[in-house]
mmCIF file of C-alpha atoms in Angstrom:
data_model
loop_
_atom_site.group_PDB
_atom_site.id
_atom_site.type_symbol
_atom_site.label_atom_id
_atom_site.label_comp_id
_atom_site.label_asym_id
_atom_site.label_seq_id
_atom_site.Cartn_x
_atom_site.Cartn_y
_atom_site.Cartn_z
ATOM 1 C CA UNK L 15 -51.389 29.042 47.777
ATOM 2 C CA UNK L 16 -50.728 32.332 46.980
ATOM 3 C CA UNK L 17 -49.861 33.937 43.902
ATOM 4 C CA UNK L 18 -45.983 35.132 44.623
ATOM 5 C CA UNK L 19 -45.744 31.158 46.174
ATOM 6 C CA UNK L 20 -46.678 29.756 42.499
ATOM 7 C CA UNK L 21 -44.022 31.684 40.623
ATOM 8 C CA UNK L 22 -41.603 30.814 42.785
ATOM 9 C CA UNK L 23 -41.745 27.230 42.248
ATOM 10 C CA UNK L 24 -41.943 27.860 38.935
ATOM 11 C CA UNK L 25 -38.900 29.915 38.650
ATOM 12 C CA UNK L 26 -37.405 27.186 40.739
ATOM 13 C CA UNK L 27 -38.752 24.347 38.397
ATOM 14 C CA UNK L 28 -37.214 26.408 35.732
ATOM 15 C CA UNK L 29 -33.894 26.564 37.417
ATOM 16 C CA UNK L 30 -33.051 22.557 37.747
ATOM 17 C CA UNK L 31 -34.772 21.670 34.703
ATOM 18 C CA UNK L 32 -32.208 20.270 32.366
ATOM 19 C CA UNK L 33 -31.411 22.503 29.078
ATOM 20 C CA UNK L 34 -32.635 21.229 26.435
ATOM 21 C CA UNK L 35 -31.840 22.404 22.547
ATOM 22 C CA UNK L 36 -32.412 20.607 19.097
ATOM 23 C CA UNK L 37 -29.230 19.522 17.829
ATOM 24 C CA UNK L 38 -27.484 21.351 14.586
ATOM 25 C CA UNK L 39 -27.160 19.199 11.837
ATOM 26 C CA UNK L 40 -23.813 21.419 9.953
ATOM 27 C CA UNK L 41 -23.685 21.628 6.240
ATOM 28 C CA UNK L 42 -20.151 21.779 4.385
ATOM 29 C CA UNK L 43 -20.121 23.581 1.029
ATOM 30 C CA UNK L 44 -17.999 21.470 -1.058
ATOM 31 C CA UNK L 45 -15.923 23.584 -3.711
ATOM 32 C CA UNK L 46 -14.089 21.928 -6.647
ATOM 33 C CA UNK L 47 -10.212 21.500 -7.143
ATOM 34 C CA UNK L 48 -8.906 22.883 -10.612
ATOM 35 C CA UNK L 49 -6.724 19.879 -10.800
ATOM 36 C CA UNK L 50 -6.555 16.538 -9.777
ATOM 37 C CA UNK L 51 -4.894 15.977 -6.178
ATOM 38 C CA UNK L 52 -1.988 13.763 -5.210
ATOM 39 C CA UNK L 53 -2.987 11.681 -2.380
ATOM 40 C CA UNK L 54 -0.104 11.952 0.330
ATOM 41 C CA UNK L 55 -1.295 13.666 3.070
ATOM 42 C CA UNK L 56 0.409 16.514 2.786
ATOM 43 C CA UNK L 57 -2.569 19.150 1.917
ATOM 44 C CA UNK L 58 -0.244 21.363 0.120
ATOM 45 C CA UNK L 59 -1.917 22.469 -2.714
ATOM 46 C CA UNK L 60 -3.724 25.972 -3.194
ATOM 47 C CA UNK L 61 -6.904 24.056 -3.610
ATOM 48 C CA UNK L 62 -6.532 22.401 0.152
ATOM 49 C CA UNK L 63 -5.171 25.879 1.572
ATOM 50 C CA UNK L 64 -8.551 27.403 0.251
ATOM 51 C CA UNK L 65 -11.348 24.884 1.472
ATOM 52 C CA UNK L 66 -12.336 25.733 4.538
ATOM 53 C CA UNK L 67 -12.360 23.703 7.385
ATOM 54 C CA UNK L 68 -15.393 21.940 9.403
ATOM 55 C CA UNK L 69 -16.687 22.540 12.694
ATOM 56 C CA UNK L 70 -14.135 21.159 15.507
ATOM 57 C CA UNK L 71 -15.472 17.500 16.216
ATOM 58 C CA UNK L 72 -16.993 17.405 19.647
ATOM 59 C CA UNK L 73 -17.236 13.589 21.841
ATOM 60 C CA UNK L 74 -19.870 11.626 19.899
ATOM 61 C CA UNK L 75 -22.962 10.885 22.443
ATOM 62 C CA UNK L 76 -22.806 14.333 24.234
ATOM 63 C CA UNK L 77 -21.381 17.425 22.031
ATOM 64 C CA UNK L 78 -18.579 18.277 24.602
ATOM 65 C CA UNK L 79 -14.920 19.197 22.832
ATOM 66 C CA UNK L 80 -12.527 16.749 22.072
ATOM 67 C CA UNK L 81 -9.082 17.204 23.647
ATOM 68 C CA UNK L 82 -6.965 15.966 20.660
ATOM 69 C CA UNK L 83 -9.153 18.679 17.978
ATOM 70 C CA UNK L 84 -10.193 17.186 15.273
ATOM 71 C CA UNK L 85 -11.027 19.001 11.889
ATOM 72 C CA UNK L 86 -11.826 18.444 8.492
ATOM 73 C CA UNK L 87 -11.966 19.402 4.911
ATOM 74 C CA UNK L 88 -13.547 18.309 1.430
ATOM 75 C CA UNK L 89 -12.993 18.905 -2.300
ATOM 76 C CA UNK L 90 -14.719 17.023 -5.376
ATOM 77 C CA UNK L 91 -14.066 17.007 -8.927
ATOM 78 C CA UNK L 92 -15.855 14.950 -11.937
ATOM 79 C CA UNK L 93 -14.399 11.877 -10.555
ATOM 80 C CA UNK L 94 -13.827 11.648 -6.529
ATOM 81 C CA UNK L 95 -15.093 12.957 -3.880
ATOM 82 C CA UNK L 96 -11.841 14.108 -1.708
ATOM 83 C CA UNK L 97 -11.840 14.306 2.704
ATOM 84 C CA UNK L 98 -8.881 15.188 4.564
ATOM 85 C CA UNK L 99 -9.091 14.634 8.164
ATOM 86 C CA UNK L 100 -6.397 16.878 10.686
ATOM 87 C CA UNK L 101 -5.968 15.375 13.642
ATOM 88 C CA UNK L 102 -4.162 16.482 16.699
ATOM 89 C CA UNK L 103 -2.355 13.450 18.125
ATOM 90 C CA UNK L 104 0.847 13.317 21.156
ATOM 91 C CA UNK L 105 0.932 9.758 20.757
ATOM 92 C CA UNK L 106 0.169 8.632 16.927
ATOM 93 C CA UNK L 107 0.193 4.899 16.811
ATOM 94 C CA UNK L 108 -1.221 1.614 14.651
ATOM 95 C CA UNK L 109 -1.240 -2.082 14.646
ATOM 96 C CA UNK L 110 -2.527 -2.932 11.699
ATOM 97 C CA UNK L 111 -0.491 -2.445 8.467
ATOM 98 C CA UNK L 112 -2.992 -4.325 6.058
ATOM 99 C CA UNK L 113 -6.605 -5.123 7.241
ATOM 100 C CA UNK L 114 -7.899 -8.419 6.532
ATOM 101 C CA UNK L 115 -11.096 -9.241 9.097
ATOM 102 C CA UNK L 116 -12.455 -7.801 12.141
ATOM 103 C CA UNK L 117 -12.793 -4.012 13.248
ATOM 104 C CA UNK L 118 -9.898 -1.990 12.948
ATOM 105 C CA UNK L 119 -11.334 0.302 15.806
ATOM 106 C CA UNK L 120 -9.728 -0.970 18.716
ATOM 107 C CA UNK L 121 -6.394 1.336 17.321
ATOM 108 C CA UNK L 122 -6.694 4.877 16.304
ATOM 109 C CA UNK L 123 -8.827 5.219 13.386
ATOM 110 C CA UNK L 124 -10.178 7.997 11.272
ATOM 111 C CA UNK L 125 -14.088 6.956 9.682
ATOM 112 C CA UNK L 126 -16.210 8.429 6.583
ATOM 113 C CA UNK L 127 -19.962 7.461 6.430
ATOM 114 C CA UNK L 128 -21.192 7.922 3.356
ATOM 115 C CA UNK L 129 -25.181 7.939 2.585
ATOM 116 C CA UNK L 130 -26.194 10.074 -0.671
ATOM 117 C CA UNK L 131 -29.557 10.061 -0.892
ATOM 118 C CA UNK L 132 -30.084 9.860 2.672
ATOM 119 C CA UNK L 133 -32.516 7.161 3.184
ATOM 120 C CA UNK L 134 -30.456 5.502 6.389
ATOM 121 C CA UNK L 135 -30.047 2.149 3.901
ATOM 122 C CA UNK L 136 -27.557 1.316 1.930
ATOM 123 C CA UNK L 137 -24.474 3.379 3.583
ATOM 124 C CA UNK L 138 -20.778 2.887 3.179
ATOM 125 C CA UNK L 139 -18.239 3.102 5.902
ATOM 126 C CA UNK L 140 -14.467 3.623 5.382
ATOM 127 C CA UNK L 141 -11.943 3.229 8.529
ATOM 128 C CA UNK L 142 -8.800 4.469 8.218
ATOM 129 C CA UNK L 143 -5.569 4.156 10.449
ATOM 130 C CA UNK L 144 -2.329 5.649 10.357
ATOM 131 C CA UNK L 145 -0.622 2.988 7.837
ATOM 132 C CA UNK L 146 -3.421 3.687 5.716
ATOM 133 C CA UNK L 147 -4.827 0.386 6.345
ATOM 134 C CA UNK L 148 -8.367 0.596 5.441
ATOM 135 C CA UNK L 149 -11.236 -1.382 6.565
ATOM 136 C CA UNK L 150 -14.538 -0.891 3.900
ATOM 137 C CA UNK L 151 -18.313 -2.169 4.976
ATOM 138 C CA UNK L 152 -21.237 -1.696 3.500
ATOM 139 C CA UNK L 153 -24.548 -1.173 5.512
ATOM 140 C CA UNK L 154 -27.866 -1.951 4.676
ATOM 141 C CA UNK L 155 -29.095 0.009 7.663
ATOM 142 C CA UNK L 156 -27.822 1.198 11.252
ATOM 143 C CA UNK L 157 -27.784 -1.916 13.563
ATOM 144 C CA UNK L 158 -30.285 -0.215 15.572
ATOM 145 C CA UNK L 159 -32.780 -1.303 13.087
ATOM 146 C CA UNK L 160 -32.186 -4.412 12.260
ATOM 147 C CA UNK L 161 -28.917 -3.782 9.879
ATOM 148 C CA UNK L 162 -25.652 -5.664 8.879
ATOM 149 C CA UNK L 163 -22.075 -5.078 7.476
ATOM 150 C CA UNK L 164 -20.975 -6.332 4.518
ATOM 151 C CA UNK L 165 -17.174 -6.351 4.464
ATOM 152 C CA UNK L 166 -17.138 -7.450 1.081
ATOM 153 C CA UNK L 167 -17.480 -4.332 -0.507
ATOM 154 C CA UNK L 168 -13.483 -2.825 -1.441
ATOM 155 C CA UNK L 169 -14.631 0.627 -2.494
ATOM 156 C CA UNK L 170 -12.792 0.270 -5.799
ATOM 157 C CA UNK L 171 -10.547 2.862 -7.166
ATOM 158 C CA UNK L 172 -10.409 4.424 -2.957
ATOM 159 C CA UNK L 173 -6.862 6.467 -2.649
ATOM 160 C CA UNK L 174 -5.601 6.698 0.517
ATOM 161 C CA UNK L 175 -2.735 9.626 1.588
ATOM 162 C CA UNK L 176 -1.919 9.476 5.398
ATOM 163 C CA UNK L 177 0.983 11.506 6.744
ATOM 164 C CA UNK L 178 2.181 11.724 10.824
ATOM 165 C CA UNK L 179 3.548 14.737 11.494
ATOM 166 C CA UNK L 180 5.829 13.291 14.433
ATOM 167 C CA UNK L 181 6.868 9.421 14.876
ATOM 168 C CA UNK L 182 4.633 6.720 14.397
ATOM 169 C CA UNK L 183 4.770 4.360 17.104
ATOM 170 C CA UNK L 184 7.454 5.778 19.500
ATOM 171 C CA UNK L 185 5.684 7.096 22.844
ATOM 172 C CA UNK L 186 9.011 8.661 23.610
ATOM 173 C CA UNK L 187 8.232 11.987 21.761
ATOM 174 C CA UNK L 188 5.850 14.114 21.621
ATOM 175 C CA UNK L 189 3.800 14.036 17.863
ATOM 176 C CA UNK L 190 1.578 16.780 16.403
ATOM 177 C CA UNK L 191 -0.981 15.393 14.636
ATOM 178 C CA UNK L 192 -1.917 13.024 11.831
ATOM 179 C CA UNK L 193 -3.659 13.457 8.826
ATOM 180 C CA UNK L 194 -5.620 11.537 6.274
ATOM 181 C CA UNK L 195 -6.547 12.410 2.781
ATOM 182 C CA UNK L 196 -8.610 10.558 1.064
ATOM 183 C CA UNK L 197 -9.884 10.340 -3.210
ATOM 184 C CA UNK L 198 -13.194 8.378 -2.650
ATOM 185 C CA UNK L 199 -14.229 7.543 -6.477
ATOM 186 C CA UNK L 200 -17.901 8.342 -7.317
ATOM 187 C CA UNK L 201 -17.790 5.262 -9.531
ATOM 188 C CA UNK L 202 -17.655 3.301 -6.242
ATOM 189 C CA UNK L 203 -20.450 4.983 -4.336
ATOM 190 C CA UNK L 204 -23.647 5.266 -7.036
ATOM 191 C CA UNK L 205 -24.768 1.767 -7.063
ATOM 192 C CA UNK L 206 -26.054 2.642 -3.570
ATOM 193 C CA UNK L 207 -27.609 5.093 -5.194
ATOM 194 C CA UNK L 208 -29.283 5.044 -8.526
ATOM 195 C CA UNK L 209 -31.558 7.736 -8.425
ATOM 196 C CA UNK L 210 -28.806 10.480 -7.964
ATOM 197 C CA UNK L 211 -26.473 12.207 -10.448
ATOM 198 C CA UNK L 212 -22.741 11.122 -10.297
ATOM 199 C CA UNK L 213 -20.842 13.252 -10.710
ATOM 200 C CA UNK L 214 -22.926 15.500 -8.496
ATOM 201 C CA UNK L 215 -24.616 18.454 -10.085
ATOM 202 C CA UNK L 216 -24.162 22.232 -8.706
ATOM 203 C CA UNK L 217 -26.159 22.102 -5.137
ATOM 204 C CA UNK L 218 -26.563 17.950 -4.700
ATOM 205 C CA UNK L 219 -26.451 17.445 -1.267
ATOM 206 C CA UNK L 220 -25.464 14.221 0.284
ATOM 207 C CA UNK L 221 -25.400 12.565 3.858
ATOM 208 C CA UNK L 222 -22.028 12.374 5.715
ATOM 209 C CA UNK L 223 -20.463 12.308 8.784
ATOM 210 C CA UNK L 224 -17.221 11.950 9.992
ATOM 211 C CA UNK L 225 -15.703 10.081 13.091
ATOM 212 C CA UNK L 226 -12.701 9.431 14.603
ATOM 213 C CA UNK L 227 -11.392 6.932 17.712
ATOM 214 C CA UNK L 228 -8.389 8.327 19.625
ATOM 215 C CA UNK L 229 -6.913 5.762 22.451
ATOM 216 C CA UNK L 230 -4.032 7.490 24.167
ATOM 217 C CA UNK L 231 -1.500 5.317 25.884
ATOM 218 C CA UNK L 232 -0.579 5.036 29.507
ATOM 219 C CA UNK L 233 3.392 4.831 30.149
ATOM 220 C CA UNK L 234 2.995 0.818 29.763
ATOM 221 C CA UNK L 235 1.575 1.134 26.501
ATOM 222 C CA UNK L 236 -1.682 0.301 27.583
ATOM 223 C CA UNK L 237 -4.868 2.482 26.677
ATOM 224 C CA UNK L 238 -7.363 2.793 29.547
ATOM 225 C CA UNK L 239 -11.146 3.994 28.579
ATOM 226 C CA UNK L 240 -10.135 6.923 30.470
ATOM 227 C CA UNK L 241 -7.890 8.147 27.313
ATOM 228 C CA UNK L 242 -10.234 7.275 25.054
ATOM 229 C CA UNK L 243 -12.164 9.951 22.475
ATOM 230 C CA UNK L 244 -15.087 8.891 20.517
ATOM 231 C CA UNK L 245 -15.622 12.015 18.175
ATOM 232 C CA UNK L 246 -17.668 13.138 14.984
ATOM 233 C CA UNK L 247 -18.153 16.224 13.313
ATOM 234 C CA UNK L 248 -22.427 15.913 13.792
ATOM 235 C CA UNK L 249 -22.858 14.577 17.353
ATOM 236 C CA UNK L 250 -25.032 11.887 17.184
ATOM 237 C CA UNK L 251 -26.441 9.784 20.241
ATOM 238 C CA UNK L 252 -26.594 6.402 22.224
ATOM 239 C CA UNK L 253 -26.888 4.453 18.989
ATOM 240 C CA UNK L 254 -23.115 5.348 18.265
ATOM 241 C CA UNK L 255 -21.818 6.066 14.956
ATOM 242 C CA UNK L 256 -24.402 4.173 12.762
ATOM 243 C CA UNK L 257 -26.966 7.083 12.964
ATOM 244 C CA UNK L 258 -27.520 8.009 10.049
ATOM 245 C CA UNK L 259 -30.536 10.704 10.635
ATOM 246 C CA UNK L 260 -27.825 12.710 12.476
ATOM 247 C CA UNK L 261 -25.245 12.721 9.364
ATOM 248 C CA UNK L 262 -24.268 16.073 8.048
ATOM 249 C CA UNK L 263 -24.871 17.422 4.948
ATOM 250 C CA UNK L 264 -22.877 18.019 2.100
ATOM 251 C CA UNK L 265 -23.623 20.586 -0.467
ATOM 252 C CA UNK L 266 -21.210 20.239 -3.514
ATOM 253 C CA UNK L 267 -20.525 23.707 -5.816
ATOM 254 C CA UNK L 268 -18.745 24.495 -8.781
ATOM 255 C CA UNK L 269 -16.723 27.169 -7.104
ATOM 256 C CA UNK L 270 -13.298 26.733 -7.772
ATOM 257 C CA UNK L 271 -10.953 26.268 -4.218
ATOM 258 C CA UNK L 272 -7.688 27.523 -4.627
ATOM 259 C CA UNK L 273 -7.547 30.515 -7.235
ATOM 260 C CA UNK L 274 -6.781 29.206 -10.303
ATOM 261 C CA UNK L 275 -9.749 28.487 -12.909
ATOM 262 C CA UNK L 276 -9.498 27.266 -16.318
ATOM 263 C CA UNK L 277 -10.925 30.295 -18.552
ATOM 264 C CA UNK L 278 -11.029 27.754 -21.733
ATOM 265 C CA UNK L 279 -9.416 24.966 -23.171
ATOM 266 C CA UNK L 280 -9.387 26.476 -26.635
ATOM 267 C CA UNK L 281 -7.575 24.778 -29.518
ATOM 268 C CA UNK L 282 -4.911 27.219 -29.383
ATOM 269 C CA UNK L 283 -2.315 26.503 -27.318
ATOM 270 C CA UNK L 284 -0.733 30.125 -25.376
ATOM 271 C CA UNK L 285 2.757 30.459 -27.178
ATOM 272 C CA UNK L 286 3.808 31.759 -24.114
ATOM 273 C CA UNK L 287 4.152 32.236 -20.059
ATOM 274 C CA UNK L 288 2.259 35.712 -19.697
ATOM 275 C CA UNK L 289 -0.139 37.470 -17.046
ATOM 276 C CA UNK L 290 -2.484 38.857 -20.020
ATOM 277 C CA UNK L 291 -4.690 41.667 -17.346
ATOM 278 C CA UNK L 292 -5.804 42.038 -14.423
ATOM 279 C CA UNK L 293 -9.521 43.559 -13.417
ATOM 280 C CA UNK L 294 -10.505 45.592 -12.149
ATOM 281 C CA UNK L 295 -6.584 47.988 -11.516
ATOM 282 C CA UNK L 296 -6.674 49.640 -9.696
ATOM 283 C CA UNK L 297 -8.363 47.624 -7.390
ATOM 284 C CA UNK L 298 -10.170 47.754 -4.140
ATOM 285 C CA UNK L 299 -10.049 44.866 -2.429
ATOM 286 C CA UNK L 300 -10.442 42.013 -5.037
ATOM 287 C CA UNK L 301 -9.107 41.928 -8.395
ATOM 288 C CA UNK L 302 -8.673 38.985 -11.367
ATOM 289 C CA UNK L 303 -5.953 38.042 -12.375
ATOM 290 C CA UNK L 304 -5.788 36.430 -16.047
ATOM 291 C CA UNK L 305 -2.955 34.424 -17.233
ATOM 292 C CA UNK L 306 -1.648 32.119 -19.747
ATOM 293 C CA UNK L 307 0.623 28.719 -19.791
ATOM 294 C CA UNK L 308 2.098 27.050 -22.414
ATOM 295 C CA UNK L 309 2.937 24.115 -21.353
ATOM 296 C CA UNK L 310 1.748 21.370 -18.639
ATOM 297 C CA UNK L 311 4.322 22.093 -15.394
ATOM 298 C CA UNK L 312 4.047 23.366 -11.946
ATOM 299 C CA UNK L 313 3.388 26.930 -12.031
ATOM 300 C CA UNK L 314 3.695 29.742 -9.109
ATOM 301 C CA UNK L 315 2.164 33.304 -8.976
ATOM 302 C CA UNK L 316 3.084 35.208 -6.357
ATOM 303 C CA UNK L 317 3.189 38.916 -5.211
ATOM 304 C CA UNK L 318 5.392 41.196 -4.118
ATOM 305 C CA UNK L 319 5.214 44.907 -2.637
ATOM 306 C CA UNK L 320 7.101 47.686 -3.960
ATOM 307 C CA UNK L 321 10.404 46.897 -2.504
ATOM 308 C CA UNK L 322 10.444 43.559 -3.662
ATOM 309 C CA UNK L 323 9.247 41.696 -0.680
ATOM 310 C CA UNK L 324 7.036 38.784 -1.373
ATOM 311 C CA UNK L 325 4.039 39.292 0.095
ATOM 312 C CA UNK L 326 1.345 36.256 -1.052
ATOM 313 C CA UNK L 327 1.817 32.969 -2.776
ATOM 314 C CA UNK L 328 -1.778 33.091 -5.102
ATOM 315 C CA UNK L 329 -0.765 29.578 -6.863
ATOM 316 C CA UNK L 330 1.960 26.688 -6.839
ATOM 317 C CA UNK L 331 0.169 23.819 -8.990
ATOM 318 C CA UNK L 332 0.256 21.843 -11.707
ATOM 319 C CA UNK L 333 -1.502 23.130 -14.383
ATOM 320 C CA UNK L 334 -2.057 21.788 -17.814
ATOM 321 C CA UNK L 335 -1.438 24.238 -21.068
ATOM 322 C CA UNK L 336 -4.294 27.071 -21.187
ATOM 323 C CA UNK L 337 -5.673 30.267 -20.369
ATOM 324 C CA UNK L 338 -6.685 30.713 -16.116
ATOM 325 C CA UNK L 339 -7.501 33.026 -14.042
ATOM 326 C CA UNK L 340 -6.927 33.568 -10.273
ATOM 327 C CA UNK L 341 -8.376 35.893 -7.744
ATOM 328 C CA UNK L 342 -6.459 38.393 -5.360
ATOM 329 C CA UNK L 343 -8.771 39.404 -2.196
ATOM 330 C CA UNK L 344 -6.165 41.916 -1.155
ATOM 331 C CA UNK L 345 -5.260 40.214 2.101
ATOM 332 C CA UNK L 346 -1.116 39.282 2.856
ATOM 333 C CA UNK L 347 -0.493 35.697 3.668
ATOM 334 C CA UNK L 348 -0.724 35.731 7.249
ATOM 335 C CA UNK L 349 -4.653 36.712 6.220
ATOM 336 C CA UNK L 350 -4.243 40.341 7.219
ATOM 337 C CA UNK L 351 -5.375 43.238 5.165
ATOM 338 C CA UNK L 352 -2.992 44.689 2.785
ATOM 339 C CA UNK L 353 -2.027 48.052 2.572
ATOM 340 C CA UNK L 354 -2.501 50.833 -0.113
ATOM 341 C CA UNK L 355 -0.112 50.701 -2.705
ATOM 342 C CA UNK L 356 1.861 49.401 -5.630
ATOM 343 C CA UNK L 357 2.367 45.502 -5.844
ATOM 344 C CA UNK L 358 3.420 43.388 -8.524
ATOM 345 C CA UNK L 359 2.040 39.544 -9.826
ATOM 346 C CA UNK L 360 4.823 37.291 -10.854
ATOM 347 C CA UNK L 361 4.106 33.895 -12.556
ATOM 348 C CA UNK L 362 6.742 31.638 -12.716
ATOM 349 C CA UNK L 363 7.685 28.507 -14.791
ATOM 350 C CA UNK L 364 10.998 26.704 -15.021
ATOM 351 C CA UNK L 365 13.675 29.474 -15.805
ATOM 352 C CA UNK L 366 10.431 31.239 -17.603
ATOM 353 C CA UNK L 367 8.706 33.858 -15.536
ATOM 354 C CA UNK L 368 6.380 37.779 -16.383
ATOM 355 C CA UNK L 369 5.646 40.152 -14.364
ATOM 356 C CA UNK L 370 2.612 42.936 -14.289
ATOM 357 C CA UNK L 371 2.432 46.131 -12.036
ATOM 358 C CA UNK L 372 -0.835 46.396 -10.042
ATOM 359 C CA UNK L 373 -2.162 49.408 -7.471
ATOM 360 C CA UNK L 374 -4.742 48.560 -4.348
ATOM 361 C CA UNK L 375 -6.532 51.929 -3.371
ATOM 362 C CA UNK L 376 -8.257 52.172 -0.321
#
């Protein structure tokens, strides 16, 4: 056989090969919220606008797209560990109002697995539908090795926020998603892990992955396999869900999501509302903002441009009484550059409210 012969059946060989490639395992940075959330689904404060999303979730077994999307996002503070699931949904429907026995995923379900120290034993599972019906189980390993559930495990202290953004349980409209938030204590997680810090320290990582079952419905009510989405944020493989080598990682930091960070909590109490600087000013593109509140009370800073138009909502939070600071990266709320100029920070409190003039130079 000649020499031109042998690369051609090798180019050929080449050509219906299947592609292969390792599969990404993502990491999430996790940042910290300034405050403690309130768990309604509604993903409204500055700390949820700032945490960035996950990767779109892609059909379990094979990595293709979903085609309800499915994102994600996660928060912590000294006490839980917070997920938020966003869900794109036509049809958002549930059965179950309370869970009592049995698997809740033969309805539409979003799932956390939970494995700190990543040893595949001793994971947590948490299904969620759109009541907020929860079913909790406790793993001792993936079935695939030998495993078993044990529903008795509540995951004490869990919060659950869910929110439909359409009509739950009437086919006759058209929803727009669902969403779940979840406050997942610490104190309910560390007995399946006693070697690791809870609270988590400043780069802990943990093992994670997030699911979700989607069943759209025919015109009878009925859903066929054919509507039916099995996705997760890490694709795993034919083992399903319970697999948990191909969890994600989660990297928690003590970067603060959503602008506002607690300078100090001296024993001093600010006698009044004030923006005390900001740093550098001018500025180009970030500058610090530093202010002061007197009292506990939802608080707003927001900027405007030189003819008064309001350009950026920084903050709009509870905060306690002290000294913060929040960070301007010189972008306009749609997220596009701003321009050159003179703006102004307002903070806001009840009738209370100060004002400081700032210039971006370019």
């Amino acid at each position: 056989m000649s020499n031109k012969a042998i690369v051609m059946i090798c180019l050929l060989s080449l050509a219906v090969a299947p592609a292969t490639q390792a599969q990404t395992i993502y990491e999430y940075t996790v940042k910290r919220t300034p405050q403690a959330l309130t768990i309604d689904g509604e993903l409204g404060e500055p700390a949820w606008q700032d945490a960035p999303l996950t990767e779109a979730f892609v059909q379990y077994r094979y990595g293709t797209y979903a085609k309800q999307a499915t994102q994600a996002k996660m928060l912590w503070d000294d006490t839980y560990l917070y997920v938020a699931f966003i869900m794109n949904d036509k049809d958002v429907w549930a059965a179950t109002e309370v869970w009592s026995s049995g698997c809740l995923c033969d309805e539409e379900v979003a799932e956390v697995f939970i494995d700190p120290d990543g040893d595949g034993i001793d994971y947590l599972e948490m299904e969620i539908n759109p009541y907020g019906a929860l079913m909790p189980l406790r793993m001792t390993k993936a079935y695939s090795a030998g495993g078993s559930g044990d529903y008795s495990w509540t995951c004490p202290g869990l919060k659950i926020g869910t929110k439909v953004n359409g009509t739950l349980n009437n086919a006759s409209d058209t929803d727009q998603n669902w969403v779940v938030e979840l406050a997942i204590p610490f104190s309910a997680v560390s007995d399946w892990a006693p070697t690791m810090d809870f609270p988590p320290r400043d780069g802990d990582s943990w093992r994670l992955n997030l699911y979700r079952y989607e069943y759209g419905r025919d015109v009878n009510g009925n859903t066929p396999s054919s509507l039916m989405e099995l996705t997760a944020w890490n694709q795993t493989d034919s083992r399903g869900f319970h697999a948990p080598d191909k969890f994600g990682r989660i990297i928690f930091s003590t970067e603060i999501s959503g602008g506002a960070t607690l300078v100090s909590e001296a024993s001093a109490i600010p006698h009044a509302l004030s923006i005390t600087s900001n740093y550098p000013n001018p500025f180009n593109p970030v500058t610090t903002i530093g202010f002061t509140v007197p009292s506990q009370g939802t608080v707003r800073l927001d900027l405007f441009n030189v003819t008064g138009q309001k350009v950026r909502t920084l903050l709009n939070s509870s905060l306690q009484a002290g000294t913060y600071t929040a960070n301007w990266d010189g972008r306009l709320e749609n997220g596009t550059v701003a321009p050159s100029g003179i703006y102004f920070a307002r903070i806001t409190q009840g009738t209370q409210f100060f004002t400081r003039r700032m210039m971006l130079l370019k």
